[in-house]
Amino acid sequence: MFTTGSKYFIGLTALSVVATVLYLFLVNPSDLGALALVGLITSAATLSGVSIFTRDSDTETVEQAVDASAGPASASFWPIVVALGAAMVLLGLATEPVVFVLGIAVLVGGGVEWMVQGWSDRASANAAYNSEVRAKVLGGIEYPGLSAVLTIIVAFLFSRIFLAVSKDAATIFFMLVAAVIFALGFVFAARTDLRKKALSVVLPVSIALLAIAGVVSALSGERKQLVDAAREDHFAIEHRECGEEASKYYDKHANNRVPLRKAVIATITVENNEVSAKMIGLDRKVDTITIPRMNSTTVLFRNLDDSERRLVVNLGSAKVGDTDVVEPLGTCTQLTGKGQEQVLTLTIPKPATAEEPFSFTVPGANGEIKLVVP
Amino acid sequence: MAETATHSADHAADHGHSSTGISNNKLAMWLFLGSECLLFGGLISTYMLYRGRVSDGPHPEQIFDIPFTSVSSFVLLMSSLSMVLAVTSAQRKDYSRTNLWLLVTAILGATFVGGQIYEFTAFYREGLGFSTSLFSSSFYTLTGFHGVHVTVGVIMLLSTVGILKKNRATGDKAESVEIVGLYWHFVDVVWIIIFTLVYLIPA
Amino acid sequence: MAIIERPDTATVPAVVTPSQAFGVIKRPVASSGWREWLFTVDHKKIGIMYGAVALFFFIVGGVEALLIRLQLAAPDGRILSADQYNQMFTMHGTTMVFLFGMPMAAAFANYFLPLQIGARDVAFPRLNALSLWLLVVGGLILNASWFLGGAADGGWFMYAPNSGPVFSPSNGVDYWVLGLQVAGLASLIGSINLIVTVLNMRAPGMTLMKMPIFTWMILVVQFLLVFSLPVITVALVLLMFQRSYGATFFDVSQGADPLLWQHLFWIFGHPEVYVLILPAFGIISEVLPTFSRKPLFGYPFVVFSGAAIGLVGFGVWAHHMFASGLGPVSVAVFSIATMAIAIPTGVKVFNWLLTMWGGKIWYTTAMKFAIGLVTLFTIGGLSGVTHSVAPSDTQQTDTYYIVAHFHYVLFGGMVFGLFSGFYYWWPKVFGKMLNEKLGSWNFWLMVIGMNMTFGPMHILGLQGQPRRMYVWTEARAGEGFFNLGFWNLIASIGSFILAAGVLFFLINIVHTAKKGKVAPADPWDARTLEWITTNPPKPHNFDRIPVVHHLDEFFHRKYAEDTATHTMKRYATAEEVIKAEEDAADAHIHLPSPSYWPLVLALGIGVLCMGVVYGVPVMVVGAAILVFSVFGWVLEPSTADDSEIDPPSVDGSTKEIAPIG
Amino acid sequence: MDTVSRVKSSRRRILGTLVGIAASATLAGCAQNAPQDTWEPKGPNAEMIHDLDNLVFPIAYVVGIIVLGLALYIFWKFKDRGQEIPVQGHGKPYMEITLTVVPALILSVVGVFTFRTIFDLAETQDTEIVINVTGQQWWWEYDYPVQPEHGINQPIVTSGQLVFPAGTKVLLRETSRDVIHSYWIPALNGKKDAVPGRVHLLRLEANEPGLYAGQCAEFCGLSHANMRMEAIALSKEDFAKWVANQQKAYVPPAAGTVEAEGEAVYIAQCARCHQVNGLKDAQGKPIISAPDEYVYSGAAPNLTALMTRNTFAGAMFDLVNEKCRADVWGAPSEKFGEAYLKGVTEDCLNQKDLRAWLRNAPEMKPMYAEPNLLGPSDGKYRGMPYLALTEDDIDKLVAYLLTLK
């Protein structure tokens, strides 16, 4: 025999199934809408399952449930939460998507709490029993839910503060906060008499402080360096320079790591001011390197001279956009010091023409290695 | 998650079953952590293979903020200490101190997660997106996996506080705290390894 | 189904659960019909369900194999399109490994491991149920792809970058990744559970070196799983991030190295081979001694060779990659390491033969399958040695020679071992004897079919037919009557004979269920603990936990050596041994009640996974169900309230041990 | 047994006899002249591997026969004939140790030889000619870097058939443009994967001129089965001729002929992706194809001197008809070069398959060239798309293609 509560949820499931079917057939369905309705079916079905298994197997409850319908419902503040959620959804639609998502969360959370409370209120005439029923159903959500919310709030607010203050200040602030938390832990652990009273003061105060600091930081925005960095995109590939060093960021940290020896098709070495090349698998010097067309190919550059050098590859020239300006094409490694290595990965879509042959050069050193793309 | 041992097991122990002497739950947690070692091993290997592969975007040494990350590592280490205190309190059946230390551990853990959110945001602003380069993908995957582990740990800690407070724990409370502690220490140790390999050792 | 003692005012239950009133949801008490199976935490029921699921997927994978062989029976086959064929061999491999081989071994392990070590259940009954339901969810996700735009088409090894979104545009690979993650989680949980069970819950007196060999092999397998599954998880996560979230782990234009996938996959994949074969070794190491009436020859050597295979198995993964361009140094090292693994494997074969030497061999169907394993596995093992030789392997790998090798090992080895187990343990599980005559048909058709199918593949491979080709062409088939076309046809015919053999097994199941002979208490004159109880076992397995003094305890309770004649004499019947145990029944037996959470949690994980394909909202729903059920699980009391499930005793007695429900 | 009787050196003859005894039973049923037989080595690298096979397989056979013979004996001897239940002995450790040590010794012998062969096969120092091999779904591209000592003064690009001098140590530098492929000519060497982003080295050497068949051995997607290759070994003189022919200047068809119309169709329809070296447009500027704009992997077969090849579409189809194909495949090695260098004449052309291919390529070979499957590759084709050519265009194109010799 099904209790009223179960019937309610079963009905809700059935209704949402009907709604989904109608939606899919009659309304031009969008993915999100269909998903929302499927989500509704799933949650309603879960809740009806929960309610059937908790209550319906227990024949006494059925009788109690009948009694319960006569009793008055307890006061509830969930309607207010739901209303708040609805307001946030509307507000979010007009303003920020974050508010919208939060509003949905509040709406769903409040709705579930309200429904379960309403349902448990009708479970029996015994208020204590009702609240236990409610706890049984929601306990599985409330502990992890509240913990997750608390974690996210703390972590999020802290990160806002770190983002707003300068790098060094963030480090120092972090250190101080951690030390204070730890110290407070010791104080409360040592002075049990203090604990109850002080905790009730310290905890709200620190949460309030954190909240204020966090919100203020979030509103004041991130520190200038980060804003600038985001705007200027320091490490974008366009900043790679084969001539004079102009960018403050891109070309300053040559990484002298060769990711994968097996990927290197040829090694270009500069020694005693002379450029020479060797190809993988062949034990002699070559003056031409052949690279398959449109294939990501890696060339290793090794500088054995004292001065800093870079390997430049010249790939002809091309018109810039629709203008008549012709710019040379090509790319280069970063500057490398003595005994260091750099790799250059090339993917060349088109072969050279007779007028504009491709080549590898090292500015400041003699010699040129021809590059052939068949 | 601590799992409730069957009663038959408890009874069987009385009958002198051949066993390791470690409780089922704790043994299972040890095995799980053994498995986790390989998980992080795989992720760390991936990172070590790819850390120098930057075809676009910043290199590791260009963006890492070693002092800040050192502090956050230190915070995580301190949380290990408070976890130890929580476990000893629980073994003394001093549950109010247990709760206090669990709370301290959880808050320190949450600030660590805050530090990680900060770090990720700052890196993103500086041009290190998830799919920018192999370095960025493997960096975010590795540290992100660890961050999720910490977050799950914090939720476990806070839930343990709640469950202990409401006296809803099943089984041996001290052991439940100890098992959460095992997990927490593991997460800390993994971070020390990540911090050393990812941040400190120059490529 | 739950067993509890009658309330006895004199003996208050030793374990009380003060917090059970706080359970999120009461434990289910109904124990009939579908609920009995859906919410059960009994290792025996879970074992049977594992077996049913695995058998179902064995048939699915088998049908896929038949379609593959139909396509290849003649040149330029037209049964399947290229795309369908690629999906077919991908799913055949995946299904047979992850949805048949591992779950069937898990079925045996679940059912017999607690019985063999004298335990009443596994260490974590609810986690055990969770493993099962996760496997089911994983299998459903994997196979759902057939109906949702095409299955995965990259081979079961799913090499990057061919598995990337550009080269495999359907969602098949996504389902594959998610299905394997879920199935892998199932195996991981299962393996932790079984290790704890073995280490902590053995019967009194059962030291590790008195453990039945099947339990030993399962223990080794579980350790392999614990340490190899996380590696494939990493690989799958990387692939998932690449396919769904724009990561670049296998994007060569970003400088990625596709060999990363191969290393991660085979670090898992090679131990996986032993995960599949060692349970079968364990089974026949029980069957051969039983039907030879002799103990296993060199028990410690078999144990340690099993452990050695497991250990070395972690160090040979790169022998799957001899052609993939590792340097000569690593190729040489892995080549030698691979040869080393042949040694413990050889030890096992010799020990099986020497077990039979001097025995009194009784050729039941179970025994036939076991010796089928010994011979067929030997052939597979020797062809394995030929490709541990790396240069030879560069000619053999990715040809049908490899297909022949691993089917001799996995079909001749694993499947024959499992069938041996079916016939050996069927009376234990269902209380009825499988028909021996049908069993004989089953065996011989499978032997003939198996050799006809996979034998010719040696020739096909050595004469240059690569694997995974949806068509082969007459132009490359050679001349003469015995050209490759001939052998392809023979293999295809063989596969249908093989299928007929399996069909006889299914017929046998139905026949046995309808009019099978009721099994006696000890039909095979068996040797180990699982037989010191009724057929099928009671829900609580043993009325009294047996005390162990010997390896092969049961045998030694029945027989002893006659000092005068130096022959074995029977001193007790099985019925007497069992009766003696029942008479000394334990007074207190608590079993955990059924639970909803394993099923709900598994479904939650399934929904969460679909979110990867269908977007964040689905994921959120899945996560909510997941979190809800995890905490419901934690807060659940370990048994239902006594008052809920214990009907008043009819005759007022207090000592009776009664199944309730 | 054919496989065994062809061995040449005396050392191998002795081994061969051993193998013969053990293997003949199993191998009597082998195909004859299977083009991809791994046991018919035709070059030093494959012979090195085969020598190792000749060591390992007999050992495996002997061990297998001993073990299985013992097993059969046991099955028969210890059958239940009503004998007593044996005494419950648990094994003999000395026997166990012997049975562990003996296989270990056998395997260490095998191991020593394996070890040596691995390093011998990895040798590249004495390479005489280098060829770049690039795998792509589902064909192979071969390009010959500039090597004046072989007369290669400008790069040569070809596909479908790898042409190289016999008796010369050839080094293949393998890579791939998309997924992993594996280069495998069984008669010349074992396989080696072509991995995108990596360069792998594979040594080939053919003893005699001839045609050696192979097949992509690593699963590479939809049409993996159709990714074949043929390696053509020519004598050094013939190879020089072939090289010279590949580098000769492009001769445009005479104006007003069908071939010239075909060239126009080619320029309009094919030159987007395919390259013919030396082809010029109306203004006299060289036409350089841009496959990277249309094809995901960024390349399409170079069609310069197409009619010197015997196959097309990843060696899936023959470019010559059956009779001419048999002439080439069946030619004895001293005549082989002559037969091959004839190329494709008009009466030899496989009109049926070539026309069908031009009519609708994706129907002939499963490819991801269908427009509805190109989402993840940003609309770029993978493989040749359907071009909707008219029959008239096809006639002209075929006439034009026949001029590419």
PDB file of C-alpha atoms in Angstrom, chain C residues 115-249:
ATOM      1  CA  LEU C 115      33.637 -20.563   1.238  1.00  0.00           C
ATOM      2  CA  GLN C 116      37.189 -21.736   0.667  1.00  0.00           C
ATOM      3  CA  ILE C 117      38.594 -19.746   3.552  1.00  0.00           C
ATOM      4  CA  GLY C 118      35.725 -20.552   5.885  1.00  0.00           C
ATOM      5  CA  ALA C 119      34.178 -17.085   6.088  1.00  0.00           C
ATOM      6  CA  ARG C 120      30.511 -16.181   6.227  1.00  0.00           C
ATOM      7  CA  ASP C 121      30.751 -13.368   3.699  1.00  0.00           C
ATOM      8  CA  VAL C 122      33.302 -10.986   2.239  1.00  0.00           C
ATOM      9  CA  ALA C 123      34.708  -8.170   4.354  1.00  0.00           C
ATOM     10  CA  PHE C 124      32.463  -5.488   2.850  1.00  0.00           C
ATOM     11  CA  PRO C 125      29.213  -7.002   1.631  1.00  0.00           C
ATOM     12  CA  ARG C 126      27.693  -3.733   0.439  1.00  0.00           C
ATOM     13  CA  LEU C 127      30.837  -2.780  -1.473  1.00  0.00           C
ATOM     14  CA  ASN C 128      30.633  -6.203  -3.039  1.00  0.00           C
ATOM     15  CA  ALA C 129      27.133  -5.424  -4.296  1.00  0.00           C
ATOM     16  CA  LEU C 130      28.363  -2.031  -5.462  1.00  0.00           C
ATOM     17  CA  SER C 131      31.065  -3.713  -7.551  1.00  0.00           C
ATOM     18  CA  LEU C 132      28.475  -5.847  -9.264  1.00  0.00           C
ATOM     19  CA  TRP C 133      26.125  -2.977 -10.044  1.00  0.00           C
ATOM     20  CA  LEU C 134      28.975  -0.796 -11.241  1.00  0.00           C
ATOM     21  CA  LEU C 135      29.999  -3.553 -13.588  1.00  0.00           C
ATOM     22  CA  VAL C 136      26.453  -3.747 -14.912  1.00  0.00           C
ATOM     23  CA  VAL C 137      26.337   0.026 -15.359  1.00  0.00           C
ATOM     24  CA  GLY C 138      29.740  -0.007 -17.069  1.00  0.00           C
ATOM     25  CA  GLY C 139      28.637  -2.785 -19.398  1.00  0.00           C
ATOM     26  CA  LEU C 140      25.451  -0.929 -20.235  1.00  0.00           C
ATOM     27  CA  ILE C 141      27.319   2.294 -20.979  1.00  0.00           C
ATOM     28  CA  LEU C 142      29.779   0.430 -23.194  1.00  0.00           C
ATOM     29  CA  ASN C 143      27.098  -1.340 -25.156  1.00  0.00           C
ATOM     30  CA  ALA C 144      24.640   1.541 -25.219  1.00  0.00           C
ATOM     31  CA  SER C 145      26.956   3.068 -27.795  1.00  0.00           C
ATOM     32  CA  TRP C 146      25.694   0.584 -30.394  1.00  0.00           C
ATOM     33  CA  PHE C 147      22.353   2.370 -30.294  1.00  0.00           C
ATOM     34  CA  LEU C 148      23.653   5.914 -29.803  1.00  0.00           C
ATOM     35  CA  GLY C 149      25.602   6.626 -32.947  1.00  0.00           C
ATOM     36  CA  GLY C 150      28.026   3.742 -33.163  1.00  0.00           C
ATOM     37  CA  ALA C 151      30.352   1.887 -30.865  1.00  0.00           C
ATOM     38  CA  ALA C 152      34.010   2.613 -30.284  1.00  0.00           C
ATOM     39  CA  ASP C 153      36.108   1.846 -33.338  1.00  0.00           C
ATOM     40  CA  GLY C 154      39.706   2.159 -32.251  1.00  0.00           C
ATOM     41  CA  GLY C 155      40.497  -1.380 -31.149  1.00  0.00           C
ATOM     42  CA  TRP C 156      40.424  -2.502 -27.527  1.00  0.00           C
ATOM     43  CA  PHE C 157      43.905  -0.973 -27.162  1.00  0.00           C
ATOM     44  CA  MET C 158      42.508   2.363 -28.425  1.00  0.00           C
ATOM     45  CA  TYR C 159      45.849   3.784 -29.528  1.00  0.00           C
ATOM     46  CA  ALA C 160      46.136   7.548 -29.611  1.00  0.00           C
ATOM     47  CA  PRO C 161      45.878   9.605 -31.726  1.00  0.00           C
ATOM     48  CA  ASN C 162      43.484   7.371 -33.685  1.00  0.00           C
ATOM     49  CA  SER C 163      41.127   7.562 -30.695  1.00  0.00           C
ATOM     50  CA  GLY C 164      41.049  11.369 -30.823  1.00  0.00           C
ATOM     51  CA  PRO C 165      37.913  13.270 -31.811  1.00  0.00           C
ATOM     52  CA  VAL C 166      39.095  13.927 -35.365  1.00  0.00           C
ATOM     53  CA  PHE C 167      39.842  10.317 -36.182  1.00  0.00           C
ATOM     54  CA  SER C 168      36.946   8.807 -34.283  1.00  0.00           C
ATOM     55  CA  PRO C 169      34.175  11.361 -34.592  1.00  0.00           C
ATOM     56  CA  SER C 170      31.279   9.362 -33.134  1.00  0.00           C
ATOM     57  CA  ASN C 171      30.634   9.209 -29.405  1.00  0.00           C
ATOM     58  CA  GLY C 172      31.625   5.561 -29.356  1.00  0.00           C
ATOM     59  CA  VAL C 173      35.034   6.192 -27.843  1.00  0.00           C
ATOM     60  CA  ASP C 174      33.484   8.449 -25.199  1.00  0.00           C
ATOM     61  CA  TYR C 175      31.161   5.643 -24.123  1.00  0.00           C
ATOM     62  CA  TRP C 176      34.067   3.260 -24.217  1.00  0.00           C
ATOM     63  CA  VAL C 177      36.164   5.496 -21.972  1.00  0.00           C
ATOM     64  CA  LEU C 178      33.335   6.001 -19.508  1.00  0.00           C
ATOM     65  CA  GLY C 179      32.271   2.362 -19.521  1.00  0.00           C
ATOM     66  CA  LEU C 180      35.790   1.239 -18.775  1.00  0.00           C
ATOM     67  CA  GLN C 181      36.204   3.818 -16.028  1.00  0.00           C
ATOM     68  CA  VAL C 182      33.087   2.500 -14.331  1.00  0.00           C
ATOM     69  CA  ALA C 183      33.970  -1.162 -14.875  1.00  0.00           C
ATOM     70  CA  GLY C 184      37.470  -0.383 -13.621  1.00  0.00           C
ATOM     71  CA  LEU C 185      36.072   1.218 -10.492  1.00  0.00           C
ATOM     72  CA  ALA C 186      34.022  -1.927  -9.973  1.00  0.00           C
ATOM     73  CA  SER C 187      37.116  -4.091 -10.216  1.00  0.00           C
ATOM     74  CA  LEU C 188      39.136  -1.825  -7.937  1.00  0.00           C
ATOM     75  CA  ILE C 189      36.494  -1.910  -5.212  1.00  0.00           C
ATOM     76  CA  GLY C 190      36.090  -5.642  -5.666  1.00  0.00           C
ATOM     77  CA  SER C 191      39.800  -6.259  -5.411  1.00  0.00           C
ATOM     78  CA  ILE C 192      40.230  -4.264  -2.211  1.00  0.00           C
ATOM     79  CA  ASN C 193      37.281  -6.135  -0.771  1.00  0.00           C
ATOM     80  CA  LEU C 194      38.657  -9.561  -1.636  1.00  0.00           C
ATOM     81  CA  ILE C 195      42.178  -8.811  -0.408  1.00  0.00           C
ATOM     82  CA  VAL C 196      40.836  -7.710   2.955  1.00  0.00           C
ATOM     83  CA  THR C 197      38.636 -10.790   3.057  1.00  0.00           C
ATOM     84  CA  VAL C 198      41.526 -13.139   2.412  1.00  0.00           C
ATOM     85  CA  LEU C 199      43.951 -11.419   4.746  1.00  0.00           C
ATOM     86  CA  ASN C 200      41.573 -10.909   7.637  1.00  0.00           C
ATOM     87  CA  MET C 201      38.870 -13.536   7.536  1.00  0.00           C
ATOM     88  CA  ARG C 202      40.451 -16.930   7.092  1.00  0.00           C
ATOM     89  CA  ALA C 203      39.184 -19.777   9.232  1.00  0.00           C
ATOM     90  CA  PRO C 204      41.106 -20.486  12.392  1.00  0.00           C
ATOM     91  CA  GLY C 205      44.219 -22.464  11.613  1.00  0.00           C
ATOM     92  CA  MET C 206      44.286 -21.551   7.948  1.00  0.00           C
ATOM     93  CA  THR C 207      47.688 -20.005   7.498  1.00  0.00           C
ATOM     94  CA  LEU C 208      48.513 -18.451   4.144  1.00  0.00           C
ATOM     95  CA  MET C 209      50.311 -21.614   3.077  1.00  0.00           C
ATOM     96  CA  LYS C 210      47.271 -23.723   3.913  1.00  0.00           C
ATOM     97  CA  MET C 211      45.003 -21.664   1.704  1.00  0.00           C
ATOM     98  CA  PRO C 212      43.414 -23.381  -1.285  1.00  0.00           C
ATOM     99  CA  ILE C 213      45.322 -22.619  -4.460  1.00  0.00           C
ATOM    100  CA  PHE C 214      42.321 -20.986  -6.128  1.00  0.00           C
ATOM    101  CA  THR C 215      42.147 -18.471  -3.294  1.00  0.00           C
ATOM    102  CA  TRP C 216      45.841 -17.847  -3.668  1.00  0.00           C
ATOM    103  CA  MET C 217      45.577 -17.123  -7.369  1.00  0.00           C
ATOM    104  CA  ILE C 218      42.612 -14.832  -6.786  1.00  0.00           C
ATOM    105  CA  LEU C 219      44.630 -12.988  -4.131  1.00  0.00           C
ATOM    106  CA  VAL C 220      47.483 -12.456  -6.576  1.00  0.00           C
ATOM    107  CA  VAL C 221      45.016 -11.249  -9.208  1.00  0.00           C
ATOM    108  CA  GLN C 222      43.466  -8.746  -6.805  1.00  0.00           C
ATOM    109  CA  PHE C 223      46.867  -7.269  -6.031  1.00  0.00           C
ATOM    110  CA  LEU C 224      47.535  -6.984  -9.753  1.00  0.00           C
ATOM    111  CA  LEU C 225      44.243  -5.136 -10.138  1.00  0.00           C
ATOM    112  CA  VAL C 226      44.828  -2.760  -7.247  1.00  0.00           C
ATOM    113  CA  PHE C 227      48.088  -1.623  -8.749  1.00  0.00           C
ATOM    114  CA  SER C 228      47.309  -1.731 -12.455  1.00  0.00           C
ATOM    115  CA  LEU C 229      43.801  -0.262 -12.642  1.00  0.00           C
ATOM    116  CA  PRO C 230      44.813   3.250 -11.528  1.00  0.00           C
ATOM    117  CA  VAL C 231      47.236   3.392 -14.446  1.00  0.00           C
ATOM    118  CA  ILE C 232      44.545   2.754 -17.040  1.00  0.00           C
ATOM    119  CA  THR C 233      42.363   5.188 -15.144  1.00  0.00           C
ATOM    120  CA  VAL C 234      44.982   7.872 -15.719  1.00  0.00           C
ATOM    121  CA  ALA C 235      45.143   6.989 -19.407  1.00  0.00           C
ATOM    122  CA  LEU C 236      41.366   7.071 -19.725  1.00  0.00           C
ATOM    123  CA  VAL C 237      41.154  10.373 -17.881  1.00  0.00           C
ATOM    124  CA  LEU C 238      43.712  11.903 -20.220  1.00  0.00           C
ATOM    125  CA  LEU C 239      41.789  10.621 -23.235  1.00  0.00           C
ATOM    126  CA  MET C 240      38.505  11.871 -21.800  1.00  0.00           C
ATOM    127  CA  PHE C 241      39.972  15.328 -21.178  1.00  0.00           C
ATOM    128  CA  GLN C 242      41.284  15.329 -24.715  1.00  0.00           C
ATOM    129  CA  ARG C 243      38.019  14.279 -26.302  1.00  0.00           C
ATOM    130  CA  SER C 244      35.608  16.243 -24.159  1.00  0.00           C
ATOM    131  CA  TYR C 245      37.474  19.181 -22.659  1.00  0.00           C
ATOM    132  CA  GLY C 246      40.052  20.308 -25.192  1.00  0.00           C
ATOM    133  CA  ALA C 247      43.212  19.021 -23.541  1.00  0.00           C
ATOM    134  CA  THR C 248      46.122  18.196 -25.804  1.00  0.00           C
ATOM    135  CA  PHE C 249      47.673  15.083 -24.271  1.00  0.00           C
TER     136      PHE C 249
END
